[in-house]
Coordinates of N, CA and C in Angstrom, one line a residue:
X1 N 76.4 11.9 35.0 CA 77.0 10.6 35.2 C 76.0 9.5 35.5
X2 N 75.1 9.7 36.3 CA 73.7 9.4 36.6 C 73.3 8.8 35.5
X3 N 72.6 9.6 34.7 CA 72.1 9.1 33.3 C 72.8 8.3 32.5
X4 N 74.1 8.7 32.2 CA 75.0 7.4 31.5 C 75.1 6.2 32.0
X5 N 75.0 6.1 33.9 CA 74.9 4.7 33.8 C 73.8 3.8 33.8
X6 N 72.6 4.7 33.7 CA 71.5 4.4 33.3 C 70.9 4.0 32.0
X7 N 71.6 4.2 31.2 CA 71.7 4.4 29.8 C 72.6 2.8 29.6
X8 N 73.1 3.0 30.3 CA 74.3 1.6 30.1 C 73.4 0.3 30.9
X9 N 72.7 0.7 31.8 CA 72.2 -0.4 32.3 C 71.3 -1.1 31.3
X10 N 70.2 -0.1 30.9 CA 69.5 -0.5 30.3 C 69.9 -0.9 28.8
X11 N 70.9 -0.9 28.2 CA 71.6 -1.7 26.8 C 71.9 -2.9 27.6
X12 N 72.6 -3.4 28.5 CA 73.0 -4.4 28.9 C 71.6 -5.3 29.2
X13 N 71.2 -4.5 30.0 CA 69.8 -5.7 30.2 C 68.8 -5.9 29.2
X14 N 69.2 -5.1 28.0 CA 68.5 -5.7 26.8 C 68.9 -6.3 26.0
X15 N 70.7 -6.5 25.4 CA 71.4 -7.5 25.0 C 70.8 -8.6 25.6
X16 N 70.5 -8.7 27.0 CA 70.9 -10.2 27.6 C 69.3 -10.5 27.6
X17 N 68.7 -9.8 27.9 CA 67.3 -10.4 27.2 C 67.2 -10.3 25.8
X18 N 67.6 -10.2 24.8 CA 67.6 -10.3 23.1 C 68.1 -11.9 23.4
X19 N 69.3 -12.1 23.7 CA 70.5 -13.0 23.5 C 69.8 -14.2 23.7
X20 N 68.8 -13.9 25.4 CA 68.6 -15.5 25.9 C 66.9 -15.4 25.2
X21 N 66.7 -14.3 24.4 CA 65.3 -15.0 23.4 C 64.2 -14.7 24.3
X22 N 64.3 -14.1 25.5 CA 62.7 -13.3 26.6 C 62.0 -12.3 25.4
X23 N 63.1 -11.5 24.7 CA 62.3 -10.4 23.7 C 62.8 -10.5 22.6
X24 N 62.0 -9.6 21.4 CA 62.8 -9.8 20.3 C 63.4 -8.3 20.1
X25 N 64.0 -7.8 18.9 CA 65.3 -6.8 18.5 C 63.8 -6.1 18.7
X26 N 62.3 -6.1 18.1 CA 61.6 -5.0 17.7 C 61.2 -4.7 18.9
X27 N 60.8 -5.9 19.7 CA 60.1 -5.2 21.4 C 61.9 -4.5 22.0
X28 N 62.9 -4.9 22.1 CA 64.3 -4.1 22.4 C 64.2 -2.6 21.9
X29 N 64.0 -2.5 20.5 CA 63.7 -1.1 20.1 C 63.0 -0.4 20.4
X30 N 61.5 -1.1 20.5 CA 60.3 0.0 21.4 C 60.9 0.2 23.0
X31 N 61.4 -0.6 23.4 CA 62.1 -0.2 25.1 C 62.8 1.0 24.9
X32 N 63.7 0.7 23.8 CA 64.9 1.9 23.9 C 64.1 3.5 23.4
X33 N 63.2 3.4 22.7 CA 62.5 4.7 22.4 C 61.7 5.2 23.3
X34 N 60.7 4.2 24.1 CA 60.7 4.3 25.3 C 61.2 5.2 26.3
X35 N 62.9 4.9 26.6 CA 63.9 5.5 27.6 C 64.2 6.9 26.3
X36 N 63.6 7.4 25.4 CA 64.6 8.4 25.1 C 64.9 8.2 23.7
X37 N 65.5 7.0 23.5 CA 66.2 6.7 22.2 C 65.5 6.7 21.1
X38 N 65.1 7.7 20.7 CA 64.0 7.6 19.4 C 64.8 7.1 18.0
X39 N 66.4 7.7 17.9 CA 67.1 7.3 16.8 C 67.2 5.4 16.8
X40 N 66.5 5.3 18.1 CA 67.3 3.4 18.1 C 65.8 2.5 17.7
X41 N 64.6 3.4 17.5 CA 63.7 2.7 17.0 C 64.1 1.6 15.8
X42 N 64.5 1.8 14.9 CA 65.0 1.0 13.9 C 65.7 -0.3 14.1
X43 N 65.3 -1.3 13.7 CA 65.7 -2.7 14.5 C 67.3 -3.2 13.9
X44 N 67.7 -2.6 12.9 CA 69.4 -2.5 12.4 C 70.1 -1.3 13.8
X45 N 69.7 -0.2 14.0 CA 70.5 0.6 14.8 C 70.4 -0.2 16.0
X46 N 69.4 -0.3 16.6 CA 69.4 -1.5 17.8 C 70.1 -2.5 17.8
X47 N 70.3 -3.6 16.9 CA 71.3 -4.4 16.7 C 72.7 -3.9 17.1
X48 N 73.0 -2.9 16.3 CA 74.1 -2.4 16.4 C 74.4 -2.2 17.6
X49 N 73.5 -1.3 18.6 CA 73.6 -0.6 19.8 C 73.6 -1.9 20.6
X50 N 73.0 -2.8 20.7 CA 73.1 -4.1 21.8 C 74.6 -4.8 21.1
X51 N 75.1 -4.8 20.4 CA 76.2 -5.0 19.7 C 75.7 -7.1 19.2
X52 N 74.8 -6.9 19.0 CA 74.1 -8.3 19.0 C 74.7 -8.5 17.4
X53 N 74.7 -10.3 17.3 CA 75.6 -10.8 16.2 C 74.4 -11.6 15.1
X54 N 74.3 -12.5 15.9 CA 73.1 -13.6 15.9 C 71.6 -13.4 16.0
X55 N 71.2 -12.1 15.9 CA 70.0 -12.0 16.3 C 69.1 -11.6 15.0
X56 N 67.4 -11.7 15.0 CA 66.9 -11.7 13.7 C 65.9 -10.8 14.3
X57 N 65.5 -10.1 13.0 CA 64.8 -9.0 13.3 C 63.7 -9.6 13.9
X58 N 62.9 -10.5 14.0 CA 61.8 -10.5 15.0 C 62.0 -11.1 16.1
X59 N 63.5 -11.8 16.5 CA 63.7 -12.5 17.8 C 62.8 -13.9 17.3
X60 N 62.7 -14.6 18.0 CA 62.6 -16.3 17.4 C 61.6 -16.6 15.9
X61 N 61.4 -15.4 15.5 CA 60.4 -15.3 13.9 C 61.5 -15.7 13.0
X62 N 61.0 -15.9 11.8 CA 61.9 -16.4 10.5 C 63.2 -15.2 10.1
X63 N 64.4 -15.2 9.6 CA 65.2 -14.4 9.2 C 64.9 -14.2 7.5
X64 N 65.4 -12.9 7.4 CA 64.8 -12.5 5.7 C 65.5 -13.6 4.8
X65 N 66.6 -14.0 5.0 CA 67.4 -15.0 4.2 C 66.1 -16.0 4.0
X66 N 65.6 -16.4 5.1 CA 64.4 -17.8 5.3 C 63.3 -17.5 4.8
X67 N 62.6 -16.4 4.7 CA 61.7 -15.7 3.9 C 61.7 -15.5 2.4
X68 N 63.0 -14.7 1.7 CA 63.1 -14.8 0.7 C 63.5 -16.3 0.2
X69 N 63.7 -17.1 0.7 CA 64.2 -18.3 0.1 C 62.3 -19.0 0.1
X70 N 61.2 -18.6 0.8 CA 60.3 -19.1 0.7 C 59.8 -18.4 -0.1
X71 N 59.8 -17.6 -0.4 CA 58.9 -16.4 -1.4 C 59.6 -17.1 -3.0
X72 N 61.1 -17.5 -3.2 CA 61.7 -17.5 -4.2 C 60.9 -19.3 -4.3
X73 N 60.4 -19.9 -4.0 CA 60.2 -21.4 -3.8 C 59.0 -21.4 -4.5
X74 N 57.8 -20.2 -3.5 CA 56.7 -20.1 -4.0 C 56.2 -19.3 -4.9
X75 N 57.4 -18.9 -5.3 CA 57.1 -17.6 -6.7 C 57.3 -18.6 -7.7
X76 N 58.4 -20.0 -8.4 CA 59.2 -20.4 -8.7 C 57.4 -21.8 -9.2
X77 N 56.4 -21.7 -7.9 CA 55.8 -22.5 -8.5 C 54.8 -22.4 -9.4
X78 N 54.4 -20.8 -8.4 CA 53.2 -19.9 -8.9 C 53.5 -18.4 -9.7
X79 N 54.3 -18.6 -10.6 CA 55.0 -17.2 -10.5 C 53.9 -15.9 -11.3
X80 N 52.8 -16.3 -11.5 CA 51.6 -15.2 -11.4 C 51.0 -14.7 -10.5
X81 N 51.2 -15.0 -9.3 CA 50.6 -14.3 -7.6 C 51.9 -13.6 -7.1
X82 N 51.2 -12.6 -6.4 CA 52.1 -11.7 -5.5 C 52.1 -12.3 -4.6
X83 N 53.0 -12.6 -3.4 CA 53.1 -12.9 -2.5 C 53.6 -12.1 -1.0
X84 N 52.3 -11.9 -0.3 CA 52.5 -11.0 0.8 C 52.9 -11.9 2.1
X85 N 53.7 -11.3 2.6 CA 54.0 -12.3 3.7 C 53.9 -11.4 5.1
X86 N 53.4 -11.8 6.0 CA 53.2 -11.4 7.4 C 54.3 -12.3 8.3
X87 N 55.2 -10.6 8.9 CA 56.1 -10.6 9.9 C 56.0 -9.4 11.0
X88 N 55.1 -10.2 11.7 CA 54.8 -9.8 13.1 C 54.2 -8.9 12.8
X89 N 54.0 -8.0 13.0 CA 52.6 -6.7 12.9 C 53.2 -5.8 11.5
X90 N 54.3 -6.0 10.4 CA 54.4 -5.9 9.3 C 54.2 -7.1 8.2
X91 N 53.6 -6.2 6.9 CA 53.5 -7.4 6.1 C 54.8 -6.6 4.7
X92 N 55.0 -7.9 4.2 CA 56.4 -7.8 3.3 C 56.5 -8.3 1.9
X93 N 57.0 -7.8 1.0 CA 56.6 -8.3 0.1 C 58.3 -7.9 -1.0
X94 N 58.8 -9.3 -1.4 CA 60.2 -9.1 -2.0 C 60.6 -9.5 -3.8
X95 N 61.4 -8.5 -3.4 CA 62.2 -8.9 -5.1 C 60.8 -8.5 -6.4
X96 N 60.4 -9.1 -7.4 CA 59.7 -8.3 -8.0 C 58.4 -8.0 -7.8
X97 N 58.2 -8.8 -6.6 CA 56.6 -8.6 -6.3 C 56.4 -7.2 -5.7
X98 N 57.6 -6.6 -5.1 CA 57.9 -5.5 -4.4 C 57.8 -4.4 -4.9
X99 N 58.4 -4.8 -6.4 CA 58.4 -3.6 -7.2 C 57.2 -3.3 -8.3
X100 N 56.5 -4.6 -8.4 CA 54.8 -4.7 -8.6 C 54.1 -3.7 -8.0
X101 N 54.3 -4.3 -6.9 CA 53.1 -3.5 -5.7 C 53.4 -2.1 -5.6
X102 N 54.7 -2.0 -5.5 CA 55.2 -0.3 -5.4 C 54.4 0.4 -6.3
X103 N 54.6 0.6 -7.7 CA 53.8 1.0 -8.5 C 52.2 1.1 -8.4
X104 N 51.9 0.0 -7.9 CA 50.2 0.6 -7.4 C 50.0 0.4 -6.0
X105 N 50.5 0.6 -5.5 CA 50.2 1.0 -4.0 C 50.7 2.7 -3.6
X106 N 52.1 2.7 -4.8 CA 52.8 4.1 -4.3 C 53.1 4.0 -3.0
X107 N 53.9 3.1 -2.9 CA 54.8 2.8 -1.5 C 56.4 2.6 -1.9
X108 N 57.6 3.6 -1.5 CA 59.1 2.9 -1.9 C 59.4 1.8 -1.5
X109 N 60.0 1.3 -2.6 CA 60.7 -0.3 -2.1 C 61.9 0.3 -1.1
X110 N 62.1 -0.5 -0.4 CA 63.8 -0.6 0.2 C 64.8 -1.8 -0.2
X111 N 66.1 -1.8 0.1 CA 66.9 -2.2 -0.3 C 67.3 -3.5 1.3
X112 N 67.1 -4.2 1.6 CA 67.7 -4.5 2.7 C 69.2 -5.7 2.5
X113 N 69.9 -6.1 3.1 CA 70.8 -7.3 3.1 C 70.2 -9.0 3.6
X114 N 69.9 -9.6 3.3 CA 69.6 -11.0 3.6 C 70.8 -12.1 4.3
X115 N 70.8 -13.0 4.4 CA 71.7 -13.3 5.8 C 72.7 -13.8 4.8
X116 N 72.7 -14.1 3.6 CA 74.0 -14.1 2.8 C 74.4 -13.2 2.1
X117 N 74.3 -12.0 2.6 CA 74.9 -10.4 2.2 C 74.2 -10.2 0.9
X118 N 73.1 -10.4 0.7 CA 72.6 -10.1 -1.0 C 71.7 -9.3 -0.4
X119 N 71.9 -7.9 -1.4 CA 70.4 -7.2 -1.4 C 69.4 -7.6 -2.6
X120 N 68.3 -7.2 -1.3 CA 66.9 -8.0 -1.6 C 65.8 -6.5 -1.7
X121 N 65.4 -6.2 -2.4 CA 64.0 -5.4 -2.7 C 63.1 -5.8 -2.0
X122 N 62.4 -5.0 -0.5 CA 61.2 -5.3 0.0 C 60.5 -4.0 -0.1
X123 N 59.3 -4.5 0.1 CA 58.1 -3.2 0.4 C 57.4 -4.1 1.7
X124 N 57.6 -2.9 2.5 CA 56.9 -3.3 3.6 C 55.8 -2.2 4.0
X125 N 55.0 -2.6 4.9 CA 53.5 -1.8 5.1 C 53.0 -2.4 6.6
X126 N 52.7 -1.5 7.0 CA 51.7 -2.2 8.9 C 50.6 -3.4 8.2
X127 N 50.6 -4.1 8.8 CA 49.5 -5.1 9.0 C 48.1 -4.6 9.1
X128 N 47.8 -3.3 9.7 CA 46.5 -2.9 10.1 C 46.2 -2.5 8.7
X129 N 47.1 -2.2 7.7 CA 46.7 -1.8 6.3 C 46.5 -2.3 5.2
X130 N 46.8 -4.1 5.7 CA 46.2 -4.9 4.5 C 45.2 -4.9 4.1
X131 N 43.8 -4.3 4.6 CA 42.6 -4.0 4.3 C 42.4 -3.4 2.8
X132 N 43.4 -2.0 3.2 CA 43.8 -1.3 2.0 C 44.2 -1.8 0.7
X133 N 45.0 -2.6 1.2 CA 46.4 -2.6 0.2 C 45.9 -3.6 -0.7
X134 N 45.5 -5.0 0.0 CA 45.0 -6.4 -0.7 C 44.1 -5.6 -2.1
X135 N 42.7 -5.1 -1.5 CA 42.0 -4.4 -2.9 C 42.5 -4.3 -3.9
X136 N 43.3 -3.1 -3.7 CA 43.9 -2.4 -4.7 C 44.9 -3.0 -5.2
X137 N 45.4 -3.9 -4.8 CA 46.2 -5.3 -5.2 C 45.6 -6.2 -6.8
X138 N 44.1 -6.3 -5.9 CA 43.1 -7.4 -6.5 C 42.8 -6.6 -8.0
X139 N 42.2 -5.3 -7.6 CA 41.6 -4.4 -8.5 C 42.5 -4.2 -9.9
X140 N 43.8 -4.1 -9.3 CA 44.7 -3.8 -10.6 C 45.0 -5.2 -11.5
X141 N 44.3 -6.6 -11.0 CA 44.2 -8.1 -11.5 C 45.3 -8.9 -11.5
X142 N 45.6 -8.3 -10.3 CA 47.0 -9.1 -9.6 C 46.2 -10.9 -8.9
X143 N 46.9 -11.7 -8.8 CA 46.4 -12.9 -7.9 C 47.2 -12.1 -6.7
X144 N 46.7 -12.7 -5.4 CA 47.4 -12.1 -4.4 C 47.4 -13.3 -3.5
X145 N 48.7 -13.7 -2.8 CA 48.5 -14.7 -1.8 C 49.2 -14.1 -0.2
X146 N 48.3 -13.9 0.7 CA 48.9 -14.3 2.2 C 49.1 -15.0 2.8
X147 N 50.8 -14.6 3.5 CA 51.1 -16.1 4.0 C 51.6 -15.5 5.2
X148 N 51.0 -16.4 6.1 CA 51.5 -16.0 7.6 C 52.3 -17.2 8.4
X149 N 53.9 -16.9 8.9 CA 54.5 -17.7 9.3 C 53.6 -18.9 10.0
X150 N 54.5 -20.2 10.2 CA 53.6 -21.4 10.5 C 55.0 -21.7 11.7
X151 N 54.2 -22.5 12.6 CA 55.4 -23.1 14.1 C 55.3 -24.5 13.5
X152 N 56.7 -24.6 13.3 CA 57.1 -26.4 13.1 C 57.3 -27.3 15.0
X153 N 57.2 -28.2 14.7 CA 57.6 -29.0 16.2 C 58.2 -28.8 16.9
X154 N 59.8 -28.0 16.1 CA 60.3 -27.4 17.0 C 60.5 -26.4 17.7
X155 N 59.0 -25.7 17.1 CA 58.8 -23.9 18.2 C 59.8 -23.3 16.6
X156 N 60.3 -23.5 15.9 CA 60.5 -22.4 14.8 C 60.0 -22.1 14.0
X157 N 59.5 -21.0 13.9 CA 58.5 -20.3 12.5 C 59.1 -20.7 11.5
X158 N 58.3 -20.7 10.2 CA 59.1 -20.9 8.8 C 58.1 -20.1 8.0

């Protein structure tokens, strides 16, 4: 009984720090695997488990809807460069650039939902492994661009 309400405290006080924006869903997830919860590493099951509505996978960082809509802007001008995008200690890469890279990187794409229910094709990879990846990016005579979110005036990344 002990442990359940411990279990319960700690979801509550991480909803309410998600909600009022102290942390984001991914530092929430590392807490919760932290306490135990290895299955809640994942920042969708965590959502779920804080029963959070409104919240974006990096907590005040860009949402994938706002991402793919920049990637489709700057693909649309340049549409011969890959475009990698850095989100928070992952870097991301959508729709056919994803399925570019997949093939020479030998990394699976994933399927995720975007904030107007469309699935979107990403490949994602740690940040510590752009080193790798960019190369072999270049080598295969890809153009490659990194873009790392930018803070507008009002404290929101884009």
């Amino acid at each position: 009984m002990k442990n359940e309400l411990n279990v319960k405290t700690i979801i509550e006080s991480l909803k309410e720090e998600v909600e009022n924006g102290k942390i984001s869903l991914r530092e929430a997830a590392a807490e919760l695997h932290k306490a135990g919860w290895t299955n809640f590493i994942d920042i969708d099951a965590t959502k779920n488990l804080l029963k959070l509505r409104n919240a974006t996978e990096s907590g005040n960082g860009p949402e994938l809807s706002d991402m793919t809509g920049k990637y489709r802007e700057m693909k649309a001008a340049h549409p011969d460069a890959l475009y990698i995008f850095r989100n928070g200690e992952s870097c991301e890469l959508y729709e056919d650039d994803a399925i570019a890279a997949s093939g020479i990187l030998g990394i699976a794409t994933a399927e995720r939902v975007d904030g107007q229910g469309k699935g979107v094709k990403e490949l994602r990879f740690s940040f510590r492994d752009l080193d790798v990846y960019l190369p072999k990016l270049i080598r295969a005579g890809n153009r490659v661009a990194v873009c790392e979110p930018n803070q507008t005036g009002s404290g929101k990344q884009v």
